[in-house]
Short mmCIF file of C-alpha atoms and ligand atoms in Angstrom, two decimals:
data_model
loop_
_atom_site.label_atom_id
_atom_site.label_comp_id
_atom_site.label_asym_id
_atom_site.label_seq_id
_atom_site.Cartn_x
_atom_site.Cartn_y
_atom_site.Cartn_z
CA MET A 1 -56.80 -1.83 -65.13
CA GLN A 2 -55.58 1.22 -64.70
CA ILE A 3 -52.95 1.86 -62.02
CA TYR A 4 -51.80 5.60 -60.62
CA LYS A 5 -49.39 6.57 -58.56
CA VAL A 6 -51.15 8.08 -55.53
CA GLY A 7 -50.59 10.38 -52.14
CA GLY A 8 -46.83 11.66 -51.32
CA ALA A 9 -45.09 10.02 -54.38
CA VAL A 10 -47.36 13.04 -56.82
CA ARG A 11 -46.94 15.51 -53.91
CA ASP A 12 -43.25 15.71 -53.94
CA ARG A 13 -42.52 14.90 -57.25
CA LEU A 14 -44.65 18.21 -57.73
CA LEU A 15 -42.80 19.98 -54.76
CA GLY A 16 -39.63 19.33 -56.16
CA LYS A 17 -38.75 16.83 -53.28
CA PRO A 18 -36.73 13.49 -53.02
CA VAL A 19 -39.60 10.55 -53.44
CA THR A 20 -39.02 7.36 -51.27
CA ASP A 21 -42.12 5.64 -51.14
CA ILE A 22 -44.33 4.88 -54.04
CA ASP A 23 -48.57 4.23 -52.99
CA TRP A 24 -50.44 2.46 -55.80
CA VAL A 25 -54.46 2.50 -56.07
CA VAL A 26 -55.62 0.59 -58.95
CA VAL A 27 -58.79 0.80 -59.98
CA GLY A 28 -60.82 -1.40 -62.25
CA ALA A 29 -59.82 -4.81 -60.72
CA THR A 30 -60.79 -7.11 -58.05
CA THR A 31 -59.24 -8.98 -55.78
CA GLU A 32 -59.10 -12.56 -57.68
CA GLU A 33 -57.30 -10.13 -60.40
CA MET A 34 -54.93 -9.22 -58.65
CA LEU A 35 -54.22 -12.55 -56.41
CA ALA A 36 -53.65 -13.79 -60.15
CA LYS A 37 -51.15 -11.64 -61.44
CA GLY A 38 -48.64 -12.88 -58.23
CA PHE A 39 -49.74 -9.43 -56.06
CA ARG A 40 -48.86 -10.65 -52.42
CA PRO A 41 -52.20 -9.56 -49.97
CA VAL A 42 -51.13 -7.02 -46.97
CA GLY A 43 -54.51 -8.17 -45.17
CA ALA A 44 -57.50 -10.39 -44.62
CA ASP A 45 -59.78 -8.08 -44.52
CA PHE A 46 -57.59 -4.16 -46.80
CA PRO A 47 -58.08 -4.04 -49.87
CA VAL A 48 -54.30 -4.38 -49.99
CA PHE A 49 -51.54 -5.46 -51.75
CA LEU A 50 -47.55 -5.44 -52.30
CA HIS A 51 -45.86 -5.81 -55.72
CA PRO A 52 -44.33 -9.17 -55.55
CA LYS A 53 -40.81 -7.19 -57.24
CA SER A 54 -41.08 -3.61 -55.64
CA GLY A 55 -43.08 -4.53 -52.19
CA GLU A 56 -45.00 -1.70 -52.99
CA GLU A 57 -48.33 -1.14 -51.59
CA TYR A 58 -51.05 -1.33 -54.42
CA ALA A 59 -54.19 -0.97 -52.50
CA LEU A 60 -57.61 -1.11 -54.67
CA ALA A 61 -60.08 2.32 -55.29
CA ARG A 62 -61.63 1.63 -51.72
CA THR A 63 -64.62 4.11 -50.83
CA GLU A 64 -65.24 4.30 -47.17
CA ARG A 65 -67.63 5.36 -44.27
CA LYS A 66 -67.67 6.00 -40.61
CA SER A 67 -69.77 3.37 -38.22
CA GLY A 68 -68.53 4.16 -34.73
CA ARG A 69 -65.84 5.32 -32.70
CA GLY A 70 -61.51 5.48 -34.05
CA TYR A 71 -59.92 3.27 -36.73
CA GLY A 72 -62.12 -0.14 -36.37
CA GLY A 73 -65.01 2.20 -36.93
CA PHE A 74 -64.84 2.36 -40.76
CA THR A 75 -66.14 0.55 -42.87
CA PHE A 76 -64.48 0.26 -46.92
CA HIS A 77 -66.26 -0.57 -50.27
CA ALA A 78 -63.55 -2.23 -52.59
CA SER A 79 -65.06 -2.79 -56.80
CA PRO A 80 -63.92 -2.68 -59.27
CA GLU A 81 -66.75 0.00 -59.92
CA VAL A 82 -65.12 2.86 -57.87
CA THR A 83 -64.20 5.66 -59.85
CA LEU A 84 -60.57 7.37 -59.11
CA GLU A 85 -61.97 10.35 -57.82
CA GLU A 86 -63.98 8.08 -55.92
CA ASP A 87 -61.11 7.46 -54.18
CA LEU A 88 -59.12 10.61 -54.00
CA ILE A 89 -62.11 12.21 -52.10
CA ARG A 90 -61.55 9.51 -49.13
CA ARG A 91 -58.37 11.01 -48.38
CA ASP A 92 -56.89 14.40 -45.73
CA LEU A 93 -55.47 17.03 -47.38
CA THR A 94 -55.87 18.04 -51.12
CA ILE A 95 -52.45 18.07 -52.33
CA ASN A 96 -52.61 13.71 -50.48
CA ALA A 97 -55.83 13.45 -53.41
CA MET A 98 -53.84 13.39 -56.45
CA ALA A 99 -53.45 11.40 -58.44
CA GLU A 100 -50.36 10.23 -61.99
CA ASP A 101 -50.37 7.78 -64.50
CA ASP A 102 -47.90 6.11 -66.03
CA GLN A 103 -48.00 8.94 -68.08
CA GLN A 104 -47.20 11.63 -65.46
CA ASN A 105 -51.07 12.63 -66.59
CA LEU A 106 -52.39 14.15 -63.10
CA THR A 107 -55.82 13.78 -62.27
CA ASP A 108 -56.75 16.29 -59.18
CA PRO A 109 -60.37 16.95 -58.90
CA TYR A 110 -60.33 18.54 -55.93
CA HIS A 111 -57.18 21.27 -56.77
CA GLY A 112 -54.64 19.74 -55.01
CA GLN A 113 -51.93 21.36 -57.24
CA ARG A 114 -53.65 25.39 -56.26
CA ASP A 115 -53.00 24.50 -53.26
CA LEU A 116 -49.09 23.40 -53.55
CA GLU A 117 -48.73 26.41 -55.79
CA ALA A 118 -51.09 28.23 -52.40
CA ARG A 119 -48.67 27.02 -49.78
CA LEU A 120 -51.99 25.62 -48.00
CA LEU A 121 -52.71 22.31 -45.76
CA ARG A 122 -56.25 22.29 -46.69
CA HIS A 123 -58.95 19.36 -45.73
CA VAL A 124 -59.92 17.15 -48.79
CA SER A 125 -64.70 17.18 -47.86
CA PRO A 126 -66.27 17.20 -44.76
CA ALA A 127 -65.60 13.60 -43.89
CA PHE A 128 -62.23 14.96 -43.22
CA ALA A 129 -63.81 14.76 -39.58
CA GLU A 130 -64.43 10.86 -39.23
CA ASP A 131 -60.96 10.08 -38.40
CA PRO A 132 -59.59 12.29 -35.75
CA LEU A 133 -55.59 10.80 -36.90
CA ARG A 134 -55.57 13.43 -39.02
CA VAL A 135 -55.34 15.75 -36.86
CA LEU A 136 -52.71 14.72 -36.29
CA ARG A 137 -50.96 13.84 -39.59
CA VAL A 138 -51.90 18.13 -40.70
CA ALA A 139 -49.99 19.39 -37.97
CA ARG A 140 -46.85 16.65 -39.87
CA PHE A 141 -47.05 18.26 -42.85
CA ALA A 142 -47.44 21.57 -41.76
CA ALA A 143 -44.30 20.66 -39.69
CA ARG A 144 -43.09 19.15 -42.80
CA TYR A 145 -43.60 21.86 -45.24
CA ALA A 146 -43.23 24.90 -42.55
CA GLY A 147 -40.37 25.64 -44.18
CA LEU A 148 -41.34 25.79 -47.54
CA GLY A 149 -44.16 28.21 -45.85
CA PHE A 150 -47.31 25.46 -45.97
CA THR A 151 -49.67 26.97 -43.83
CA VAL A 152 -53.45 25.23 -42.51
CA ALA A 153 -55.93 27.02 -44.09
CA PRO A 154 -58.13 28.32 -41.72
CA GLU A 155 -61.64 26.58 -42.79
CA THR A 156 -59.36 22.98 -41.90
CA LEU A 157 -58.16 24.70 -38.66
CA GLU A 158 -61.61 25.04 -37.61
CA LEU A 159 -62.10 21.48 -38.25
CA MET A 160 -59.64 20.12 -36.49
CA ARG A 161 -60.94 21.97 -33.35
CA GLN A 162 -64.47 20.56 -33.82
CA LEU A 163 -63.12 17.11 -33.41
CA GLY A 164 -60.16 17.95 -30.72
CA GLU A 165 -63.55 19.13 -28.96
CA SER A 166 -66.01 16.27 -30.23
CA GLY A 167 -64.27 13.86 -27.96
CA GLU A 168 -62.98 11.38 -31.15
CA LEU A 169 -59.09 12.54 -30.04
CA GLU A 170 -59.23 10.32 -27.42
CA ALA A 171 -59.71 7.65 -29.25
CA LEU A 172 -57.17 7.22 -31.31
CA THR A 173 -55.19 4.39 -30.02
CA ALA A 174 -50.84 5.07 -28.30
CA GLU A 175 -49.66 3.40 -31.42
CA ARG A 176 -51.31 5.23 -33.90
CA SER A 177 -51.28 8.28 -32.60
CA TRP A 178 -47.13 7.74 -31.80
CA LYS A 179 -46.12 6.58 -35.05
CA GLU A 180 -47.12 10.67 -35.78
CA ILE A 181 -45.48 12.17 -33.04
CA SER A 182 -42.34 10.22 -33.41
CA ARG A 183 -42.38 11.45 -37.22
CA ALA A 184 -43.41 14.57 -36.98
CA LEU A 185 -40.57 15.38 -34.31
CA MET A 186 -37.92 14.58 -36.68
CA GLU A 187 -38.81 16.62 -39.34
CA ASP A 188 -37.13 19.71 -39.37
CA GLN A 189 -39.48 22.04 -38.16
CA PRO A 190 -41.35 20.11 -34.43
CA GLN A 191 -42.32 22.63 -33.39
CA VAL A 192 -44.77 24.00 -35.98
CA PHE A 193 -46.53 19.88 -35.17
CA ILE A 194 -46.90 21.56 -31.40
CA GLU A 195 -47.91 25.03 -32.44
CA VAL A 196 -50.12 24.18 -34.44
CA LEU A 197 -51.78 21.35 -32.29
CA ARG A 198 -52.15 23.88 -29.24
CA GLU A 199 -53.99 26.28 -32.04
CA CYS A 200 -56.88 23.95 -32.91
CA GLY A 201 -56.84 23.78 -29.28
CA ALA A 202 -55.71 19.48 -30.06
CA LEU A 203 -52.05 19.81 -27.26
CA LYS A 204 -54.93 20.80 -24.46
CA VAL A 205 -56.22 17.17 -24.73
CA LEU A 206 -53.45 14.95 -26.41
CA MET A 207 -50.80 16.13 -24.05
CA PRO A 208 -52.59 18.33 -21.41
CA GLU A 209 -49.24 18.79 -19.88
CA VAL A 210 -47.12 20.41 -22.16
CA ASP A 211 -50.07 22.78 -23.39
CA ALA A 212 -50.02 24.10 -19.79
CA LEU A 213 -46.87 25.76 -20.10
CA PHE A 214 -47.88 28.07 -22.62
CA GLY A 215 -47.86 31.47 -19.77
CA VAL A 216 -45.88 30.22 -17.14
CA PRO A 217 -43.78 32.90 -16.93
CA GLN A 218 -39.38 31.54 -15.73
CA PRO A 219 -37.17 34.16 -14.49
CA GLU A 220 -36.16 36.69 -17.33
CA ALA A 221 -32.04 36.58 -16.64
CA HIS A 222 -31.59 32.94 -17.53
CA HIS A 223 -35.25 33.10 -20.18
CA PRO A 224 -35.49 35.98 -21.58
CA GLU A 225 -38.82 34.96 -24.10
CA ILE A 226 -40.07 33.80 -20.42
CA ASP A 227 -42.42 32.14 -21.28
CA THR A 228 -42.30 28.81 -20.72
CA GLY A 229 -43.88 27.08 -23.51
CA VAL A 230 -42.23 29.02 -25.79
CA HIS A 231 -39.02 28.08 -24.21
CA THR A 232 -39.79 24.29 -25.57
CA LEU A 233 -41.09 25.50 -28.68
CA SER A 234 -37.11 26.90 -28.51
CA VAL A 235 -35.99 23.12 -27.63
CA LEU A 236 -37.40 21.65 -30.11
CA GLU A 237 -36.20 23.87 -32.87
CA GLN A 238 -32.58 23.63 -31.81
CA ALA A 239 -33.19 20.01 -31.71
CA ALA A 240 -33.72 19.63 -34.83
CA LYS A 241 -31.08 22.13 -36.21
CA HIS A 242 -28.76 20.21 -34.93
CA LYS A 243 -30.05 16.47 -36.19
CA GLN A 244 -31.39 15.59 -32.86
CA PRO A 245 -32.28 11.83 -32.82
CA LEU A 246 -35.50 11.11 -31.53
CA THR A 247 -35.12 10.36 -27.85
CA VAL A 248 -33.07 13.55 -27.38
CA ARG A 249 -35.94 15.61 -29.18
CA TRP A 250 -38.62 13.22 -27.24
CA ALA A 251 -36.76 14.59 -23.88
CA CYS A 252 -36.85 17.92 -25.04
CA LEU A 253 -39.79 18.92 -24.71
CA LEU A 254 -40.59 17.03 -21.95
CA HIS A 255 -37.94 18.08 -19.57
CA ASP A 256 -39.95 21.19 -18.32
CA LEU A 257 -42.91 19.82 -17.75
CA GLY A 258 -42.94 20.23 -13.70
CA LYS A 259 -43.06 24.09 -14.21
CA GLY A 260 -46.81 23.77 -15.02
CA LEU A 261 -47.32 22.04 -11.77
CA THR A 262 -45.48 25.50 -9.84
CA PRO A 263 -48.55 27.43 -7.87
CA GLU A 264 -48.92 31.23 -8.91
CA GLU A 265 -47.58 33.02 -6.01
CA GLU A 266 -43.83 31.39 -7.27
CA TRP A 267 -43.47 31.94 -10.55
CA PRO A 268 -40.85 32.85 -12.04
CA ARG A 269 -38.80 30.71 -9.80
CA HIS A 270 -39.63 26.87 -9.91
CA ILE A 271 -38.55 25.53 -7.14
CA ALA A 272 -37.65 22.12 -7.30
CA HIS A 273 -39.40 21.92 -10.51
CA GLU A 274 -37.27 19.37 -12.05
CA HIS A 275 -38.27 16.36 -9.63
CA LYS A 276 -42.16 17.88 -9.87
CA GLY A 277 -41.89 16.74 -13.36
CA LEU A 278 -41.21 13.15 -13.31
CA LYS A 279 -44.66 12.12 -12.65
CA LEU A 280 -45.51 14.13 -15.59
CA ILE A 281 -43.40 12.81 -17.79
CA LYS A 282 -44.17 9.37 -16.35
CA ALA A 283 -47.66 9.56 -17.83
CA VAL A 284 -46.75 11.65 -20.86
CA ASN A 285 -44.66 9.02 -21.43
CA GLU A 286 -47.45 5.78 -21.12
CA ARG A 287 -50.16 7.28 -22.47
CA PHE A 288 -47.87 7.00 -26.15
CA LYS A 289 -46.46 4.19 -25.20
CA ALA A 290 -43.53 6.07 -26.52
CA PRO A 291 -40.09 3.54 -26.88
CA LYS A 292 -38.35 2.11 -23.96
CA ASP A 293 -35.09 4.37 -24.84
CA CYS A 294 -37.09 7.05 -25.24
CA GLN A 295 -39.34 6.98 -22.09
CA GLU A 296 -36.19 6.21 -19.87
CA LEU A 297 -34.19 9.87 -20.92
CA ALA A 298 -37.27 11.47 -21.65
CA LEU A 299 -37.52 11.15 -17.03
CA LEU A 300 -33.63 11.14 -17.20
CA VAL A 301 -33.29 14.89 -17.87
CA GLY A 302 -36.43 16.49 -16.33
CA GLU A 303 -34.60 14.73 -13.16
CA TYR A 304 -31.40 16.27 -14.33
CA HIS A 305 -31.04 19.14 -16.58
CA THR A 306 -30.16 21.47 -13.65
CA HIS A 307 -27.01 19.16 -13.34
CA GLY A 308 -25.66 19.50 -16.15
CA HIS A 309 -26.55 23.04 -16.97
CA ARG A 310 -24.49 23.54 -13.49
CA ALA A 311 -21.86 21.16 -13.77
CA LEU A 312 -18.61 23.12 -13.65
CA GLU A 313 -19.61 23.68 -9.67
CA LEU A 314 -21.11 20.23 -8.51
CA LYS A 315 -18.02 18.29 -6.27
CA PRO A 316 -16.61 15.52 -7.85
CA SER A 317 -19.01 13.23 -5.28
CA THR A 318 -22.36 14.66 -6.28
CA LEU A 319 -20.68 14.30 -10.73
CA LEU A 320 -19.90 10.89 -8.94
CA GLU A 321 -23.35 9.84 -8.30
CA LEU A 322 -24.32 11.56 -11.08
CA LEU A 323 -22.69 9.86 -13.56
CA GLN A 324 -23.34 6.76 -11.61
CA ARG A 325 -26.67 7.07 -12.28
CA PHE A 326 -26.58 6.88 -15.87
CA ASP A 327 -24.56 3.97 -15.88
CA VAL A 328 -21.77 5.76 -17.71
CA TYR A 329 -19.60 2.68 -17.76
CA ARG A 330 -22.30 1.31 -19.87
CA ARG A 331 -24.69 3.52 -21.42
CA PRO A 332 -21.88 6.66 -22.41
CA GLN A 333 -24.53 6.46 -25.58
CA ARG A 334 -27.08 7.56 -22.86
CA PHE A 335 -25.04 9.71 -21.62
CA GLU A 336 -24.51 12.28 -24.55
CA GLU A 337 -28.02 12.33 -25.58
CA PHE A 338 -28.86 13.34 -22.03
CA ILE A 339 -25.60 16.08 -22.59
CA ALA A 340 -26.61 16.84 -25.76
CA ALA A 341 -30.29 17.70 -24.52
CA CYS A 342 -29.27 19.86 -21.84
CA GLU A 343 -27.39 21.60 -24.37
CA MET A 344 -30.32 21.97 -26.56
CA ASP A 345 -32.04 22.60 -23.62
CA ALA A 346 -30.13 26.14 -23.16
CA ARG A 347 -29.67 27.05 -26.43
CA GLY A 348 -33.34 27.21 -27.06
CA ARG A 349 -33.62 30.45 -25.69
CA LYS A 350 -34.15 34.29 -26.41
CA GLY A 351 -31.12 35.86 -28.17
CA LEU A 352 -28.97 32.73 -26.47
CA GLU A 353 -29.62 30.37 -29.21
CA LEU A 354 -25.11 30.14 -30.34
CA ARG A 355 -23.56 30.60 -26.97
CA SER A 356 -20.97 28.01 -26.02
CA TYR A 357 -22.06 25.52 -23.61
CA PRO A 358 -18.77 24.44 -21.67
CA GLN A 359 -20.62 22.15 -19.94
CA ALA A 360 -20.61 19.74 -22.20
CA ASP A 361 -16.82 18.45 -23.07
CA TYR A 362 -16.84 19.16 -18.96
CA LEU A 363 -19.17 15.97 -17.99
CA ARG A 364 -17.39 14.42 -21.03
CA GLY A 365 -14.47 14.39 -19.65
CA ALA A 366 -15.72 13.49 -15.93
CA ALA A 367 -16.96 10.38 -17.29
CA ASN A 368 -13.36 9.08 -19.34
CA ALA A 369 -12.42 10.05 -15.69
CA ALA A 370 -14.77 8.36 -14.19
CA ARG A 371 -13.84 5.45 -16.96
CA SER A 372 -10.42 5.07 -16.93
CA VAL A 373 -10.54 3.10 -13.26
CA ALA A 374 -9.16 0.20 -13.67
CA VAL A 375 -10.97 -2.61 -11.71
CA GLN A 376 -7.57 -5.17 -12.51
CA PRO A 377 -5.64 -3.83 -9.09
CA LEU A 378 -8.35 -3.79 -7.60
CA LEU A 379 -9.05 -7.06 -8.06
CA GLU A 380 -5.09 -7.80 -7.28
CA LYS A 381 -5.47 -6.90 -3.79
CA GLY A 382 -8.48 -8.85 -2.96
CA PHE A 383 -10.96 -6.50 -2.89
CA LYS A 384 -14.91 -9.44 -3.31
CA GLY A 385 -18.25 -8.30 -4.26
CA PRO A 386 -19.88 -5.12 -2.12
CA GLU A 387 -16.76 -3.85 -0.90
CA LEU A 388 -15.21 -4.24 -4.91
CA GLY A 389 -18.42 -1.91 -5.14
CA GLU A 390 -17.09 0.19 -2.60
CA ALA A 391 -13.86 0.41 -4.23
CA ILE A 392 -14.01 1.41 -7.32
CA LYS A 393 -16.36 3.91 -6.49
CA ARG A 394 -13.11 5.09 -4.27
CA GLU A 395 -11.26 5.60 -6.82
CA ARG A 396 -13.62 6.94 -9.21
CA LEU A 397 -13.73 9.39 -6.53
CA LYS A 398 -10.95 10.53 -6.51
CA ALA A 399 -9.98 10.97 -10.13
CA LEU A 400 -12.73 12.88 -10.78
CA LYS A 401 -11.00 14.64 -7.61
CA ALA A 402 -8.55 15.30 -9.80
CA TYR A 403 -10.25 16.49 -12.50
CA LYS A 404 -11.86 19.08 -11.13
CA GLU A 405 -9.33 19.99 -10.20
CA LYS A 406 -6.82 20.42 -13.33
CA ALA A 407 -10.16 21.60 -15.66
P1 LIG B 1 -44.89 10.33 -46.08
O1 LIG B 1 -44.27 11.31 -47.31
O2 LIG B 1 -45.32 10.59 -44.84
O3 LIG B 1 -45.57 8.39 -46.43
P2 LIG B 1 -48.11 9.97 -47.89
O4 LIG B 1 -48.78 11.39 -48.03
O5 LIG B 1 -47.78 9.26 -48.41
O6 LIG B 1 -46.67 10.84 -46.34
P3 LIG B 1 -48.51 7.95 -46.64
O7 LIG B 1 -49.17 8.15 -44.75
O8 LIG B 1 -47.89 7.24 -47.16
O9 LIG B 1 -48.54 9.13 -46.67
O10 LIG B 1 -50.53 7.34 -46.74
C1 LIG B 1 -50.19 7.49 -48.55
C2 LIG B 1 -51.79 8.40 -48.84
O11 LIG B 1 -52.68 7.63 -48.26
C3 LIG B 1 -51.76 9.64 -48.86
O12 LIG B 1 -51.57 10.62 -49.41
C4 LIG B 1 -53.34 10.10 -47.84
O13 LIG B 1 -53.60 10.56 -49.10
C5 LIG B 1 -54.28 8.39 -48.29
N1 LIG B 1 -54.22 8.99 -46.04
C6 LIG B 1 -52.66 8.14 -45.74
N2 LIG B 1 -53.83 7.86 -44.38
C7 LIG B 1 -54.68 9.44 -44.08
C8 LIG B 1 -55.93 8.92 -43.29
N3 LIG B 1 -56.10 9.15 -41.58
N4 LIG B 1 -57.22 9.48 -43.65
C9 LIG B 1 -57.00 10.40 -45.46
N5 LIG B 1 -56.14 9.50 -45.88
C10 LIG B 1 -55.04 8.69 -45.42
MG1 LIG B 2 -46.06 7.67 -48.11
#
């Protein structure tokens, strides 16, 4: 048997990027030989094994044929006769379809190296169109390598467009989609992921609520960029620049969905967009089965981001309601993430990227003031049950009044 490094490990070494996980392909071997060498099978009907020591993935060279809709609709054929070239041609991009032996000899039948130099994300063969997940993968690689100057080859973008129109994208499971979306959002330029999806028409299929924001104007005084879609991309860009976690990035992407519902007569104003957007945020959350913390933060940021921006003008009672709603006493981290999302929203505006955001410290101070109310003295005064709850709220309100006066 011959063993080669494939995929991301080869690509990233040639790009001079750190290689984290290595995928291997094994040519000329049978399942029995692999098991005899101590490799552990990953799945029953999948010719992939884990190395007994390193735990890295070793896949038998295989060919694939599409036999139905969705991911289940693939037939694999793995046998010792399948060549390296036959295995590489089933891969998505030319830059992902190179292999390397232990002497670093490159096998590159589909000119991945040429495309690396040309900074092009190009599909390997027309079989690209057989798996709609590749639309998301290419957009994700575009987000990752945008900083190096990579773009999607026009003919690949065309195939991606056809996949969007064919209805195949709808066949993707929530799990496979979310895995790509969440990884893409954590790249250095997540806004490029959304841009590429939009360019090939896939955004309209996957997240019509986000797609609808493009072409929707906002008041120029607050939004020099005017367009709500452009604003959303800038907010995402800021979130990545500031190294925000996935929860914050997801909330940034969805915070203004309500603006897509404003009747044109009301443009460029968006009265109550915060509340109107909630059902859309919920729909996107559920479509991709986003993790609970992402879902929760997106809904809270959607509903309360304007409160965040107006923090310094809020009445103490409104401030208290906000803090209670966020349960800042037990969930301090979530409130920090809310503040971060608001700040990214404020900076994701043309020419305002470096503005200061005093609301952030003001909100932190308010949370601390409310948190500093001690329960023990109230217990000692004999408060119990619902009355105790009311008494705590009264004390917190007092603390917030004092905080606002001092600030
Ligand atoms: P990463 O750095 O994100 O791990 P990678 O290229 O290694 O990038 P993997 O998901 O680990 O990506 O997959 C390894 C290789 O398997 C890819 O480089 C590609 O050749 C192939 N591959 C993975 N998923 C697909 C797919 N859906 N369609 C075609 N080829 C794929
Ligand atoms: Mg990999």
